[in-house]
Each structure stands twice: as structure tokens, then as C-alpha cells.
GROMACS .gro file of C-alpha atoms in nm:
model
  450
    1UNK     CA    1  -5.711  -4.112  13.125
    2UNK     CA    2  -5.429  -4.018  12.905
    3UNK     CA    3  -5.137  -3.812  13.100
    4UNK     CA    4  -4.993  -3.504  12.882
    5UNK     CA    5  -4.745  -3.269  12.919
    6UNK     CA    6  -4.614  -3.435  13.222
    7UNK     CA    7  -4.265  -3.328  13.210
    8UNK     CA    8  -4.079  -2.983  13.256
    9UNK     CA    9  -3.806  -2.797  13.112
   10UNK     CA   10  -3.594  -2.802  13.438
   11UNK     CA   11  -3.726  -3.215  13.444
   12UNK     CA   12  -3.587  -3.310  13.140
   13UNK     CA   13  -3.262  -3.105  13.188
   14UNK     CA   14  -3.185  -3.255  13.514
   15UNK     CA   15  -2.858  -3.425  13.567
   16UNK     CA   16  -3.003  -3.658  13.797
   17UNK     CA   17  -3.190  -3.870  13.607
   18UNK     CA   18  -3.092  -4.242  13.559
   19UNK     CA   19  -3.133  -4.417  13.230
   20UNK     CA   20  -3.422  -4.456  13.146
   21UNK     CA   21  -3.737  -4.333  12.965
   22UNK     CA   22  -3.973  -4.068  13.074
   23UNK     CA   23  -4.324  -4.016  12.949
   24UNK     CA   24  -4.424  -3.694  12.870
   25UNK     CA   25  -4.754  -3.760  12.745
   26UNK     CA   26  -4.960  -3.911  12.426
   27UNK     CA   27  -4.618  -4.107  12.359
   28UNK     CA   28  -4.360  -3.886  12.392
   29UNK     CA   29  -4.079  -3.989  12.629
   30UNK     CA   30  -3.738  -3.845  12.703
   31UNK     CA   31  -3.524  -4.172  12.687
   32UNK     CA   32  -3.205  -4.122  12.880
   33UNK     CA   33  -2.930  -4.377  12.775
   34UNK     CA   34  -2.644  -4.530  12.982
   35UNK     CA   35  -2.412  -4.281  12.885
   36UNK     CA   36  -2.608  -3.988  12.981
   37UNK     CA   37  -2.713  -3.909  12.612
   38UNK     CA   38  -3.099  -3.778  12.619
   39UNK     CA   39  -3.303  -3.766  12.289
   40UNK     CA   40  -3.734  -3.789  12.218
   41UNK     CA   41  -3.871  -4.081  12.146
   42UNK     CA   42  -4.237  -4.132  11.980
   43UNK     CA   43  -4.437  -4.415  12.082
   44UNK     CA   44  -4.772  -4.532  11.861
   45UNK     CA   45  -4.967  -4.832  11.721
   46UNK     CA   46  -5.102  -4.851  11.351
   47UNK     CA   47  -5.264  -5.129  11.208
   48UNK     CA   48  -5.128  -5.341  11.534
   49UNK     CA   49  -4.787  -5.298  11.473
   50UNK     CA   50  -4.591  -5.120  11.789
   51UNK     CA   51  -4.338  -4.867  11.621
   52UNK     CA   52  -4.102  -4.625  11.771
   53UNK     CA   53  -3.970  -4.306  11.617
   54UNK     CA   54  -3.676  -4.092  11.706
   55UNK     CA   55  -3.719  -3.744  11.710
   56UNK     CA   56  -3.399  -3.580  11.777
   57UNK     CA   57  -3.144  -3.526  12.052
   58UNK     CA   58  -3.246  -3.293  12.338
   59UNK     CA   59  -2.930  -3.074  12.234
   60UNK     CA   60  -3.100  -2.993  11.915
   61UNK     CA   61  -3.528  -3.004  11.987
   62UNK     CA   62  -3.581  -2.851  12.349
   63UNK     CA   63  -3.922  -2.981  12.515
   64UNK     CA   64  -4.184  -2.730  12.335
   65UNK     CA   65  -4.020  -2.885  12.014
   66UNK     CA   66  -4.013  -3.217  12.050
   67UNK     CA   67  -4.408  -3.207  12.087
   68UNK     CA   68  -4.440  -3.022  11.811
   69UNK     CA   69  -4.288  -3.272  11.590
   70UNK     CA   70  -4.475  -3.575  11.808
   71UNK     CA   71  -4.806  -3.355  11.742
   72UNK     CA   72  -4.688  -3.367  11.331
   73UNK     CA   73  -4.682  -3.755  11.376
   74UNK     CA   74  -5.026  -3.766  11.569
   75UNK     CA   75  -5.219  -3.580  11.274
   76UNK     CA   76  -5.053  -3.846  11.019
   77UNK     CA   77  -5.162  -4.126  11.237
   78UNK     CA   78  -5.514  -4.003  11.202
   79UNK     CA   79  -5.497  -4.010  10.830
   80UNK     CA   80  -5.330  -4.336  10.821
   81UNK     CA   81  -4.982  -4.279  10.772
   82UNK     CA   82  -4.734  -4.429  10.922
   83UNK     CA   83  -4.527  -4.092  11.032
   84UNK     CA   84  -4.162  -4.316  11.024
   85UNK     CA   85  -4.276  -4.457  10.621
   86UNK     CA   86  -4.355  -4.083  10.591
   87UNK     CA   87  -4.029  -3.935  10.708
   88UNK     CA   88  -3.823  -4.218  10.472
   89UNK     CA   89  -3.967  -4.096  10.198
   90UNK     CA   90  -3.892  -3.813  10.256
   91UNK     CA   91  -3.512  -3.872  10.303
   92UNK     CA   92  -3.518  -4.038   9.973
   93UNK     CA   93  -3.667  -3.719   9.758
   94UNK     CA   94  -3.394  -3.508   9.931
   95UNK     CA   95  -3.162  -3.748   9.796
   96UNK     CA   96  -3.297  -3.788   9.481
   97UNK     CA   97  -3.282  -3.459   9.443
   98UNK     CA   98  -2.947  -3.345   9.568
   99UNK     CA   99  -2.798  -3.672   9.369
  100UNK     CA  100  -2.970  -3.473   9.039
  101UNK     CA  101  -2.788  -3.141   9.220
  102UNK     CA  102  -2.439  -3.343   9.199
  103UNK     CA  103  -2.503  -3.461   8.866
  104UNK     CA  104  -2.606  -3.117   8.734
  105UNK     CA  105  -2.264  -3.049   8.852
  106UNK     CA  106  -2.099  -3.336   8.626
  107UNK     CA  107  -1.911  -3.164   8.347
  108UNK     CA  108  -1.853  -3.311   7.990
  109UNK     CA  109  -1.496  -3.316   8.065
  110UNK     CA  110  -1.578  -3.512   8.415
  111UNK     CA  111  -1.743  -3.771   8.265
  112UNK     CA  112  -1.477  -3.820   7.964
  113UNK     CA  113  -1.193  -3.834   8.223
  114UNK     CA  114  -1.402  -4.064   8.460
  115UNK     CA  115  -1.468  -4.326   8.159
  116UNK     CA  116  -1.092  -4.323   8.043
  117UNK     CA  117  -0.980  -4.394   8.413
  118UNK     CA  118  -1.255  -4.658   8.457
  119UNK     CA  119  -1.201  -4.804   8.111
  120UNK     CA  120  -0.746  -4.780   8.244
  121UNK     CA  121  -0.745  -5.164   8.137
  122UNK     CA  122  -0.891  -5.221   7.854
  123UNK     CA  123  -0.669  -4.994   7.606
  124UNK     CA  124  -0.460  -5.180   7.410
  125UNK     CA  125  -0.190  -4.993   7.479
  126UNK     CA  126  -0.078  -4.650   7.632
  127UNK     CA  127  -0.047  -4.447   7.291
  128UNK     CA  128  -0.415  -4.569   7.274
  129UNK     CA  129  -0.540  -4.478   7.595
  130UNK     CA  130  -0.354  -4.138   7.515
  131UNK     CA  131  -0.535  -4.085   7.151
  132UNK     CA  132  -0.862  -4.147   7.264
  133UNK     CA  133  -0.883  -3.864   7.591
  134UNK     CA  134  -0.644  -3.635   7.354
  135UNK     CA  135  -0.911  -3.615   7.080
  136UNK     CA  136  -1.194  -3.502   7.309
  137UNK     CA  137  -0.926  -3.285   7.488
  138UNK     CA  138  -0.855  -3.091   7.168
  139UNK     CA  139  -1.215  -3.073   6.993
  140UNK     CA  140  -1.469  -3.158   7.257
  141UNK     CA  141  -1.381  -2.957   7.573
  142UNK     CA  142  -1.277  -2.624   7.443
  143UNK     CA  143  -1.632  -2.653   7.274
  144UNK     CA  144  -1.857  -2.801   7.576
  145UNK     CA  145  -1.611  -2.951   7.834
  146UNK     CA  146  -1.694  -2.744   8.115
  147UNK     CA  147  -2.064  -2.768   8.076
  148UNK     CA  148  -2.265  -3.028   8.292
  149UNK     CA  149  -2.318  -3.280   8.013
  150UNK     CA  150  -2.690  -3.306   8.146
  151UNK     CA  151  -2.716  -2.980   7.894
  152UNK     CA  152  -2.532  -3.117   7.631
  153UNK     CA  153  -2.725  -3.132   7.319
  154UNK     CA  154  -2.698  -3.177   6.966
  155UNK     CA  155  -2.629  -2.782   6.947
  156UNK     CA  156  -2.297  -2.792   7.078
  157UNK     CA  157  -2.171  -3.138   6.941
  158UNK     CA  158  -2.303  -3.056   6.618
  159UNK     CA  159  -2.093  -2.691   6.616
  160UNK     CA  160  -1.790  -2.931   6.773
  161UNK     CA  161  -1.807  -3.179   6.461
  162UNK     CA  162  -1.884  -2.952   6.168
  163UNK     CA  163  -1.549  -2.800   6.093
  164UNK     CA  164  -1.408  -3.163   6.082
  165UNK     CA  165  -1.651  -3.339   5.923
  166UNK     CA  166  -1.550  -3.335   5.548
  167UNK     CA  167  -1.212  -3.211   5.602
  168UNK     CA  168  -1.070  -3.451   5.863
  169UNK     CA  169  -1.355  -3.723   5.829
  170UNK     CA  170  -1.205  -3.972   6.022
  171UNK     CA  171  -1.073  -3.763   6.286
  172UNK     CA  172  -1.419  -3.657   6.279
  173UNK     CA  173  -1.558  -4.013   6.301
  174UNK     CA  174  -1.377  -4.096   6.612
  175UNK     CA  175  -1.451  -3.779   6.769
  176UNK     CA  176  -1.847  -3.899   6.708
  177UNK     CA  177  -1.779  -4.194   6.866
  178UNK     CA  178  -1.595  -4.102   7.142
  179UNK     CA  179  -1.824  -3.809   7.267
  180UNK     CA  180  -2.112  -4.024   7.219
  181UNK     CA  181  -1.927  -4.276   7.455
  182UNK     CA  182  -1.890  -4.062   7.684
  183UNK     CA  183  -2.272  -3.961   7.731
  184UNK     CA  184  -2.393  -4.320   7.701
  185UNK     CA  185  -2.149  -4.384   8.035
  186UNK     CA  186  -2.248  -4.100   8.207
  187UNK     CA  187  -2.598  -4.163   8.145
  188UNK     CA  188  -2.512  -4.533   8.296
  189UNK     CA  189  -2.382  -4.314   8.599
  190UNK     CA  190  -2.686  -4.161   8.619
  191UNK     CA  191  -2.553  -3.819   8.588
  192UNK     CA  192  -2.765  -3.782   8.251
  193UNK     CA  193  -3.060  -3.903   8.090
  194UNK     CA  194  -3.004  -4.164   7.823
  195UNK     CA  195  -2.990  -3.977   7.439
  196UNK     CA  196  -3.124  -4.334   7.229
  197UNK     CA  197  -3.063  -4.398   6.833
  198UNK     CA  198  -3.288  -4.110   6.696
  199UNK     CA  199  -3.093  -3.831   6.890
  200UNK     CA  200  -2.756  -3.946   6.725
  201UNK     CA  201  -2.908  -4.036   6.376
  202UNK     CA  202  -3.011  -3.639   6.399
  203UNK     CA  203  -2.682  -3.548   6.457
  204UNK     CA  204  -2.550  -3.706   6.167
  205UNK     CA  205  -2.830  -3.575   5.953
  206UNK     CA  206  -2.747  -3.240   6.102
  207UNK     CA  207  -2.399  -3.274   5.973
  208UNK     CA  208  -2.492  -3.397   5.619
  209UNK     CA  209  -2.291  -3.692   5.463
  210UNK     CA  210  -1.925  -3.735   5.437
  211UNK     CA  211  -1.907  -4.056   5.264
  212UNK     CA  212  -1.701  -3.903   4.978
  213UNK     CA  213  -1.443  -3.724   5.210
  214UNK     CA  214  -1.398  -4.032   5.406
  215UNK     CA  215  -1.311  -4.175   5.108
  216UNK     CA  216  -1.080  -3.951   4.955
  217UNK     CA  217  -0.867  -3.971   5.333
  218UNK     CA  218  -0.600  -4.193   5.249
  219UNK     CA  219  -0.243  -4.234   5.329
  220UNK     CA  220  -0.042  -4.153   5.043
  221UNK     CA  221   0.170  -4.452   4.906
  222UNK     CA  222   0.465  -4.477   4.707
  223UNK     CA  223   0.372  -4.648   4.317
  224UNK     CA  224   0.581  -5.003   4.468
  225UNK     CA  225   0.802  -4.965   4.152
  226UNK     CA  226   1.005  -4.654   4.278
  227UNK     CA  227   0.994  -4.801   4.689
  228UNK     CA  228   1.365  -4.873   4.562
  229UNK     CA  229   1.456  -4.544   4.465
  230UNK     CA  230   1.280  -4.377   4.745
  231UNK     CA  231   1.543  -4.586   4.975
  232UNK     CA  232   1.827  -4.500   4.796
  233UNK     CA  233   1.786  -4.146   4.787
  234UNK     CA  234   1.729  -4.191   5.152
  235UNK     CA  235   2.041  -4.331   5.166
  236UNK     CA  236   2.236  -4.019   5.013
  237UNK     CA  237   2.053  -3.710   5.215
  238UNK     CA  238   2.181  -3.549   5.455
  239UNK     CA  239   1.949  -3.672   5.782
  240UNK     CA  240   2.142  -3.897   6.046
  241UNK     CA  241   2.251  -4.265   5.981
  242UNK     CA  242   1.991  -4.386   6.242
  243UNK     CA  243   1.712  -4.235   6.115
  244UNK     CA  244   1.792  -4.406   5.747
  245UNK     CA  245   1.855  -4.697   5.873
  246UNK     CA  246   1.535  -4.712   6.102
  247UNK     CA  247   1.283  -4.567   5.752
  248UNK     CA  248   1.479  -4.872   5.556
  249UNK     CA  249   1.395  -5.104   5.789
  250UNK     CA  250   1.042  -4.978   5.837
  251UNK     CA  251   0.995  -5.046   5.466
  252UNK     CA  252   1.200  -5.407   5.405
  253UNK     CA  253   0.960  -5.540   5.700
  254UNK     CA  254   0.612  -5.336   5.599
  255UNK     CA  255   0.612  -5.245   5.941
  256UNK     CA  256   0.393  -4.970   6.092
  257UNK     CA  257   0.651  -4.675   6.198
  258UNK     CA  258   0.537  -4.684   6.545
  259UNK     CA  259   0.616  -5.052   6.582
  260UNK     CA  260   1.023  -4.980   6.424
  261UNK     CA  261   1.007  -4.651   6.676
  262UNK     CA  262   0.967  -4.903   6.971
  263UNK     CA  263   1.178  -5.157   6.814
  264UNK     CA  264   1.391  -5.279   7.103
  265UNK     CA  265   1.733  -5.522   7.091
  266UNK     CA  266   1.546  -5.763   7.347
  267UNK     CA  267   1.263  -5.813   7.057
  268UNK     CA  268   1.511  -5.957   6.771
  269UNK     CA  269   1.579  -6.347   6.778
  270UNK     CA  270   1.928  -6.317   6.564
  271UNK     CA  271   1.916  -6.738   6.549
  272UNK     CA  272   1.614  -6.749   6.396
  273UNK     CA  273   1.660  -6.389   6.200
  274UNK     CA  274   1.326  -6.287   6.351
  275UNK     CA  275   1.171  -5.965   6.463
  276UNK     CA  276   0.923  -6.081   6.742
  277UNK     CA  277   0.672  -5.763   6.895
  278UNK     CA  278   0.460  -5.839   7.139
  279UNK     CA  279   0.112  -5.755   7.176
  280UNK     CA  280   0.147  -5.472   7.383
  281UNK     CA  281   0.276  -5.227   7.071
  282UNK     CA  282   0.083  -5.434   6.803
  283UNK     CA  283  -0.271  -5.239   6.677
  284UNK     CA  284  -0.452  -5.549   6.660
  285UNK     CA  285  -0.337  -5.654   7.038
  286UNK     CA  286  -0.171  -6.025   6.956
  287UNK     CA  287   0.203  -6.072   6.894
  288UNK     CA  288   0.372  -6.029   6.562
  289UNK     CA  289   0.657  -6.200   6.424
  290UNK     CA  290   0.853  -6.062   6.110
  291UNK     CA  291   1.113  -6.267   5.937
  292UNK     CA  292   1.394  -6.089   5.846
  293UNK     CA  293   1.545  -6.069   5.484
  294UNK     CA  294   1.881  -6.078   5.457
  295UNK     CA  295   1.911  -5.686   5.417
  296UNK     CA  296   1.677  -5.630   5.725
  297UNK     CA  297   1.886  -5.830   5.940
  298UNK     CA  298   2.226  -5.614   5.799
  299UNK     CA  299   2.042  -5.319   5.898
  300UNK     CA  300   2.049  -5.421   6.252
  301UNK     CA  301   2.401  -5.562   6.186
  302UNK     CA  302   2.426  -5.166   6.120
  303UNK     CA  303   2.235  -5.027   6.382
  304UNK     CA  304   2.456  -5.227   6.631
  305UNK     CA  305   2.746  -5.104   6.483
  306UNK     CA  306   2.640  -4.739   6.566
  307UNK     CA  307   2.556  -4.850   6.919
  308UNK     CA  308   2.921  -4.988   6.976
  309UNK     CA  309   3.049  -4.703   6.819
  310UNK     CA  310   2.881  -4.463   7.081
  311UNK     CA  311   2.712  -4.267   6.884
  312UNK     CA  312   2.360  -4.397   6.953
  313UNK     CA  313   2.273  -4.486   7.291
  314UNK     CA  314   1.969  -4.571   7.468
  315UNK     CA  315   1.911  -4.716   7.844
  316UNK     CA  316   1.621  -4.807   7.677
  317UNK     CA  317   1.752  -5.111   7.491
  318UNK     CA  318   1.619  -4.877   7.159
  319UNK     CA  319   1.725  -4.994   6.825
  320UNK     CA  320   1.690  -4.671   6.685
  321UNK     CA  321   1.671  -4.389   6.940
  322UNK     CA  322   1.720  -4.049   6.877
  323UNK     CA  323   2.006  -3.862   7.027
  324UNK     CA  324   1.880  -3.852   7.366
  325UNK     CA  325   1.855  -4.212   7.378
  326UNK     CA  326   1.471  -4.200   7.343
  327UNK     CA  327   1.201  -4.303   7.051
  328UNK     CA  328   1.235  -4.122   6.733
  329UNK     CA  329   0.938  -3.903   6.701
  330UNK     CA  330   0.591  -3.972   6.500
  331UNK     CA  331   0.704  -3.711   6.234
  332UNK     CA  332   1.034  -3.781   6.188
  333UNK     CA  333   0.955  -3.998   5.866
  334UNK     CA  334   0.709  -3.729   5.770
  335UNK     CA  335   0.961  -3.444   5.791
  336UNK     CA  336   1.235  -3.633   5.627
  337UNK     CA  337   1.008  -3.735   5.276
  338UNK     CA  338   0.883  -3.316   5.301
  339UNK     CA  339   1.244  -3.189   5.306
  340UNK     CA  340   1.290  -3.455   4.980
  341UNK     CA  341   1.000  -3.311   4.866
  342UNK     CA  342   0.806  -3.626   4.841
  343UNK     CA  343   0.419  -3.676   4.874
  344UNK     CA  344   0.450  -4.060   4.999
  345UNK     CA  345   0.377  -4.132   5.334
  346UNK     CA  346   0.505  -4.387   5.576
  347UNK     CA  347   0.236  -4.574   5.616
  348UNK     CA  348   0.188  -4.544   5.251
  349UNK     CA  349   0.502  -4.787   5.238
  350UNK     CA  350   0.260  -5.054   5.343
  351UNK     CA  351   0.020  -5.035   5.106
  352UNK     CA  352   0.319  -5.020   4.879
  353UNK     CA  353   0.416  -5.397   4.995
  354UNK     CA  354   0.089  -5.516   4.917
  355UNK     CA  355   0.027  -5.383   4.595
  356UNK     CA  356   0.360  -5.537   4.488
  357UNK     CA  357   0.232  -5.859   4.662
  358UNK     CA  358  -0.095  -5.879   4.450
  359UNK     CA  359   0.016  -5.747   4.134
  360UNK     CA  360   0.404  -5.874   4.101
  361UNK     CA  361   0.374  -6.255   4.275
  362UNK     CA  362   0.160  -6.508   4.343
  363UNK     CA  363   0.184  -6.561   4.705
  364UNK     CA  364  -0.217  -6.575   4.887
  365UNK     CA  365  -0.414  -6.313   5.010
  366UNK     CA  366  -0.398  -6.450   5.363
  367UNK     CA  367  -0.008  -6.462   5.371
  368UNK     CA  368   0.021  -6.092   5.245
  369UNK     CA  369  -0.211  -6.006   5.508
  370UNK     CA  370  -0.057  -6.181   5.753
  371UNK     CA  371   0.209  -6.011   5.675
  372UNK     CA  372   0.096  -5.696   5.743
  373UNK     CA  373  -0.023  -5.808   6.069
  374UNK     CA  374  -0.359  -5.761   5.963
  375UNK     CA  375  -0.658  -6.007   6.126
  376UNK     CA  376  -0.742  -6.273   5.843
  377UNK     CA  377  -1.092  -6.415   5.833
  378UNK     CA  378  -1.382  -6.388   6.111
  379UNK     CA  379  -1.342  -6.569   6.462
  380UNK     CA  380  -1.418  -6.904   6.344
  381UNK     CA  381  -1.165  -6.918   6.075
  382UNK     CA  382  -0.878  -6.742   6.326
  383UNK     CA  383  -0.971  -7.032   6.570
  384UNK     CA  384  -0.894  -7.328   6.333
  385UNK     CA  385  -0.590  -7.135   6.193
  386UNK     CA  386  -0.289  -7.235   6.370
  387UNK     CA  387  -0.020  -7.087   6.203
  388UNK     CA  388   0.163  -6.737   6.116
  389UNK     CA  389   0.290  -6.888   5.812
  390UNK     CA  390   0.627  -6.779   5.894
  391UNK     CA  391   0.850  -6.953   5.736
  392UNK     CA  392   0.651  -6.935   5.428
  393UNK     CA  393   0.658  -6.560   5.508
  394UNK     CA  394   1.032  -6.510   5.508
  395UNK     CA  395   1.073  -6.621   5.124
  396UNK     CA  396   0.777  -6.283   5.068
  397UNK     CA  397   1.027  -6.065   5.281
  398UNK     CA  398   1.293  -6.197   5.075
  399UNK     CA  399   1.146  -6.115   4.757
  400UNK     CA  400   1.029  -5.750   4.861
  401UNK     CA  401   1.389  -5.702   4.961
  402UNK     CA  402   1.458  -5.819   4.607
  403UNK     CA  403   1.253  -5.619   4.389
  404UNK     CA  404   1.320  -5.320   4.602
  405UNK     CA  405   1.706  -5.290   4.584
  406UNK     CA  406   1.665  -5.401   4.192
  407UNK     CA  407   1.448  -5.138   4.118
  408UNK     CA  408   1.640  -4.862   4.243
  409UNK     CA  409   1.605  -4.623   3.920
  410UNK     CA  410   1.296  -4.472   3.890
  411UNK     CA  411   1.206  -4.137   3.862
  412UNK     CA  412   1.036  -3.956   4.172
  413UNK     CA  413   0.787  -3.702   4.104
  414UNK     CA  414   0.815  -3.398   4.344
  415UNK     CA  415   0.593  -3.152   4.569
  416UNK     CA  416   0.612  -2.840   4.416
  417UNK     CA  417   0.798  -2.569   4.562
  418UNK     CA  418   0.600  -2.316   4.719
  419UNK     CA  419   0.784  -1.937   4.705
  420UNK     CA  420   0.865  -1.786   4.992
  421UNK     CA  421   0.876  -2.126   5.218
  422UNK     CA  422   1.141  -2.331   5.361
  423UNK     CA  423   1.103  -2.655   5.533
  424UNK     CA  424   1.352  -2.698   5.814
  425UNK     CA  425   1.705  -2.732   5.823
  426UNK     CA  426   1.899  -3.055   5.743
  427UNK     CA  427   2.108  -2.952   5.956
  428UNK     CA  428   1.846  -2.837   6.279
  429UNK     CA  429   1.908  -2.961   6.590
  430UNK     CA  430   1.601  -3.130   6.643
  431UNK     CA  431   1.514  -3.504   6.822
  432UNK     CA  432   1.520  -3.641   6.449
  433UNK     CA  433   1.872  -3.533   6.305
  434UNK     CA  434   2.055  -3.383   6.602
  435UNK     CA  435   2.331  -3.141   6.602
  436UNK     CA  436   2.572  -3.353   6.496
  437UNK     CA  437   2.406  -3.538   6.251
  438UNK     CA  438   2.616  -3.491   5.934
  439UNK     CA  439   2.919  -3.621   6.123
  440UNK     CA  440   2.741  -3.938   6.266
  441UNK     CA  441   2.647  -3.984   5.886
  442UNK     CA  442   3.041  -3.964   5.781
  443UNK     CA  443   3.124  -4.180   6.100
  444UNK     CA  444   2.904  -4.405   6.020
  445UNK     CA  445   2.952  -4.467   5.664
  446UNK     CA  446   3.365  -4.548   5.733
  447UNK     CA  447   3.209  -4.796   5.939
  448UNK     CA  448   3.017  -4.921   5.687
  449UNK     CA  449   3.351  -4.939   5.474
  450UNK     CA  450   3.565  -5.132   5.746
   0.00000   0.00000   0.00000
């Protein structure tokens, strides 16, 4: 005959007992370990498979509990459930559940700084890794950064993208791409459903077309047959010697103005007259060489000068640093065109070179490009190309140089004036110019005479 309820409160309480376990009835024991820890234990048979279930510490389930919960895994027995199966599935709903709780919790702005410290190694450099969490930063999460991006919908990144999406189209573009980066990955994470093709293709729609803005979105570039006179009225303002020198040699080399910001001493090869970067500040990630016309390489010849002369220094091994030894900034270019009251911009220069390249010589399309450091041909073709062309590059520089200092003449049309503004000062003390900027200029054109 079966023996229930064989054990007492006081029983089971007892300090006495050895380890053990103790049958209370219809397979409950008390097991007592080694250590003196007591907890329930559930003993049954299903299907001819001996189990046994845990059912909590004694601290926690007193005796009156712990056959209420052996009674709960009686009654599934006689329905044919297997009460530990049971109680694991369980576990996994709760969570299930309280994983969708966390991810509930997972803001936009989460997930967009989770992917860009995930994704920390495959930038190709830090002023990329910077861009791509600052344009989210400054559209995106005022907009729907704080919200858990399980509820972000085509509502709010519609509203986020409209007021950019035919004036700044490809500001807008990469804001697109990025956001919708950011929900694919934290869909991957679980923390949202996926949003496929249609979903995004709606957004667009939603938007309307752009095509004609993105167009239109160009960098504005100097006509290549007044590049000369641009320089030399450069030459005569007012803003420091080391920011002339460094817009000059941005142009001579059709260098991107980041690349001649970051220009460091270590970088130029004065035997071989070469400018080498490395991959880690090129756009396209691979290393750039630029051969040096014979004014380029006097630039630096006058950049040095300044250096030796104290009055540019940089611990940074900066060919052209501003006056706290650091990079020039970004706008320093722009600002110094604005206050000459020139549309052009720098990286309008560029597309200067190449215009001049096609239209005024007869050099090929793949060493103009390479030139500009641009990727020539698809992946097969870059595999059986083995060369830079560089020495058959430094005659092109040579020419540019050329044409540029002969044609030195040409009238600049100007911005108009608006009334009632003023750009700033040539004289501000700002990163660009400096305080003492006029007398570096005079300092640095007697050195230029000796």
C-alpha cells in the first residue's frame, strides 16, 4: 500500500538528520545533502523512464508546499505530461518573453551606437567612423532616437528624411542608408522584427523622387582656365603664409583637402620628389602616391622654411598645421574663397584638373584617374593592373603645374555682395589665420626673398 504524508513539520526541520532522503509519500522525499542543505525531491515513472524533479529548497517551500507542487506534477502525469518537459517550457516562454521586454527597451539610438562599436574595424578610417554615427546623431535621434526602434515606422523616418530630401539629397541618401542599417542589425539582434524590400520601397515612395536634386548637388569647380589666377590672388590676400601655401599645394597635386590637412613630413620621399599617403587617410582605403612637380616640391621647400623659422610648429610632424600646431580645419579653404568672394570650391579644384586633363592633353582616361586616386576598372581589371603609372604621372603633374602658373590672368567672376553682411575678419583670430597672421605673411615673404 502506498505510504503518504509520512513526514512532519518538526521531522523535516530536525537537525538531526543524516544525509539522506526521506519519503514523504507518493514520491516526495526530503533529500538531505552532505552539507546539511535540505530541498524536495519528486520521484515518478512515465513511459518507463525513471525521472526526478526538484522542487525547491526547504528554506523557500515548507512541507504543506512542497506537496502541493508534487500534487501539480501528479495531475500532469495523469494526462501524460511529463511535469519536468512541462516546467522547461515554461522557463523558455518567460524568457521569450522578458528577452521581447529587453528588446522593447532597445532604443533607436542603442542600436545605432551598438552597430558603430561592433562595426569599430571596419571604417576606413576615424573621420569615417565619425561621419557615419554623426549623421544619425544630428537627424535621426532628435527625431526617434529615444524610442525603442521595435516602434519605429515609416512615420517617423519619413518626417526625419523629408526636410532633406531635395534640399540636401545626398546628405539625405546616406541618412536612408544608415538608419535603415541600423534596423536591419537590430533586427539581426533580435531586438526588432525584420522591415523587408516593400517597407523601404514605401518609404521612398512616401518621400517622392529626388533624382533631379541629387543631380543638381555638385561641388562647385573653378572653369580650369582661371585655376591660375585663383592661386595668385591667393597668393596676395591677406590669410597666413601656411594656409596659401597648403590651398596651392592642394591644387598643383589635385589632392582632396583632407588628405593636404593630414599631410605629414614623414609622408614626403624628397629623393624621389614623391608625396606617399597611406591607406589609412585615402577614401578609397589603398595607398596613394603623388609625384611632385617642381613647384609642389618648392612649396614644401617653403613650408619647411616656416617650420625652421618657428613660426609653424607641430609635435605632430604637420606640414601645414595651424597655429596650435594641429590640422587646419575642414572650412578653412571654404572661408578663405568666401572672404574672396569666390563660388569655387575645394574640391571643385579636382574636377578642375580633370577637365583640363580631357580637354587640354592627351594623356588616358586611366592615368587622369589614377591620378585622382580614383579606382580604375572593376576587380578583374585592378587585379591584372600592376602599376600606378607614376612616373608617367609626374610629366601630368608637371604639365598642370604648367598651364596653371601660365594662365595666371583671367578674370574671376564674384559672389555678389549681400547688404548688411560681413564675412569674418582677415584679420580674426581664428585656427585658420591666427592672431598674428599678417606678420607671419611679411616674415615669411623676406624669407621667400633671401
Amino acid at each position: 500500500m502506498t505510504r503518504r504524508s509520512v513526514l512532519t513539520d518538526s521531522a523535516v526541520r530536525s537537525k538531526n538528520k543524516q544525509p539522506g532522503y526521506y519519503l514523504d509519500g507518493n514520491g516526495l522525499y526530503l533529500q538531505v545533502s552532505k552539507a546539511g542543505s535540505r530541498s524536495w525531491i519528486f520521484r515518478y515513472t512515465l513511459h518507463g523512464k525513471s525521472r526526478e524533479m526538484g522542487l525547491g529548497s526547504l528554506d523557500t517551500f515548507g512541507l504543506a508546499q512542497a506537496r502541493e507542487r508534487a500534487q501539480r506534477a501528479r495531475q500532469l502525469l495523469a494526462d501524460g505530461i511529463d511535469p519536468i518537459d512541462k516546467r522547461n517550457e515554461e522557463h523558455r516562454t518567460i524568457a521569450a518573453h522578458r528577452t521581447a521586454e529587453r528588446a522593447r527597451q532597445k532604443t533607436f539610438a542603442d542600436c545605432a551606437r551598438e552597430y558603430h562599436e561592433a562595426s569599430s574595424g571596419e571604417w576606413k578610417n576615424a573621420k569615417h567612423a565619425a561621419q557615419w554615427i554623426n549623421t544619425l546623431t544630428q537627424y535621426a535621434f532628435p527625431k526617434f532616437g529615444r524610442m525603442p526602434v521595435d516602434e519605429v515606422g515609416k512615420a517617423q523616418i519619413v518626417s526625419t528624411l523629408a526636410p532633406l530630401w531635395k534640399t540636401k539629397a545626398e546628405t539625405a541618401s546616406r541618412l536612408f542608408q544608415r538608419i535603415r542599417t541600423v534596423i536591419n542589425f537590430a533586427a539581426a539582434r533580435d531586438y526588432t522584427g525584420g522591415k523587408d524590400a516593400e517597407f523601404w520601397e514605401q518609404v521612398k515612395m512616401a518621400l517622392g523622387p529626388n533624382e533631379r536634386a541629387r543631380k543638381v548637388e555638385h561641388h562647385n569647380s573653378c572653369p580650369y582656365p582661371l585655376v591660375g589666377s585663383v592661386l595668385k590672388e591667393v597668393a596676395a590676400g591677406p590669410s597666413s603664409a601656411i594656409v596659401k601655401l597648403a590651398l596651392e599645394f592642394t591644387v598643383l597635386t589635385a589632392a582632396r583637402s583632407g588628405e593636404t590637412r593630414g599631410a605629414l613630413w614623414s609622408e614626403i620621399d624628397r629623393d624621389g620628389r614623391c608625396w606617399n599617403i597611406p591607406e589609412e587617410r585615402m577614401k578609397a582605403g589603398r595607398r596613394h602616391s603623388v609625384p611632385l612637380s617642381a613647384r609642389a616640391a618648392q612649396i614644401l621647400l617653403e613650408a619647411k622654411q616656416l617650420r625652421d623659422a618657428g613660426l609653424v610648429t607641430s609635435e605632430l610632424g604637420l606640414i601645414f598645421p595651424n597655429t596650435r600646431g594641429l590640422p587646419l580645419s575642414d572650412m578653412v579653404f571654404t572661408q578663405l574663397l568666401r572672404r574672396m568672394r569666390l563660388e569655387y570650391t575645394m574640391h571643385g579644384f579636382r574636377a578642375s584638373f580633370r577637365t583640363w586633363g580631357s580637354e587640354q592633353t592627351r594623356y588616358e582616361h586611366e592615368m587622369l584617374e589614377f591620378a585622382l586616386a580614383h579606382t580604375v576598372g572593376d576587380q578583374t581589371v585592378r587585379a591584372y593592373m600592376r602599376t600606378d603609372m607614376l612616373e608617367k604621372r609626374r610629366q601630368l603633374m608637371e604639365d598642370w603645374s604648367a598651364f596653371v602658373t601660365l594662365n595666371s590672368s583671367g578674370f574671376l567672376p564674384r559672389i555678389a555682395e549681400k547688404t548688411g553682411e560681413t564675412g569674418p575678419s582677415d584679420h580674426e583670430n581664428t585656427p585658420e589665420t591666427g592672431e598674428n597672421a599678417p606678420e607671419n605673411a611679411r616674415k615669411a615673404a623676406r624669407l621667400k626673398q633671401n
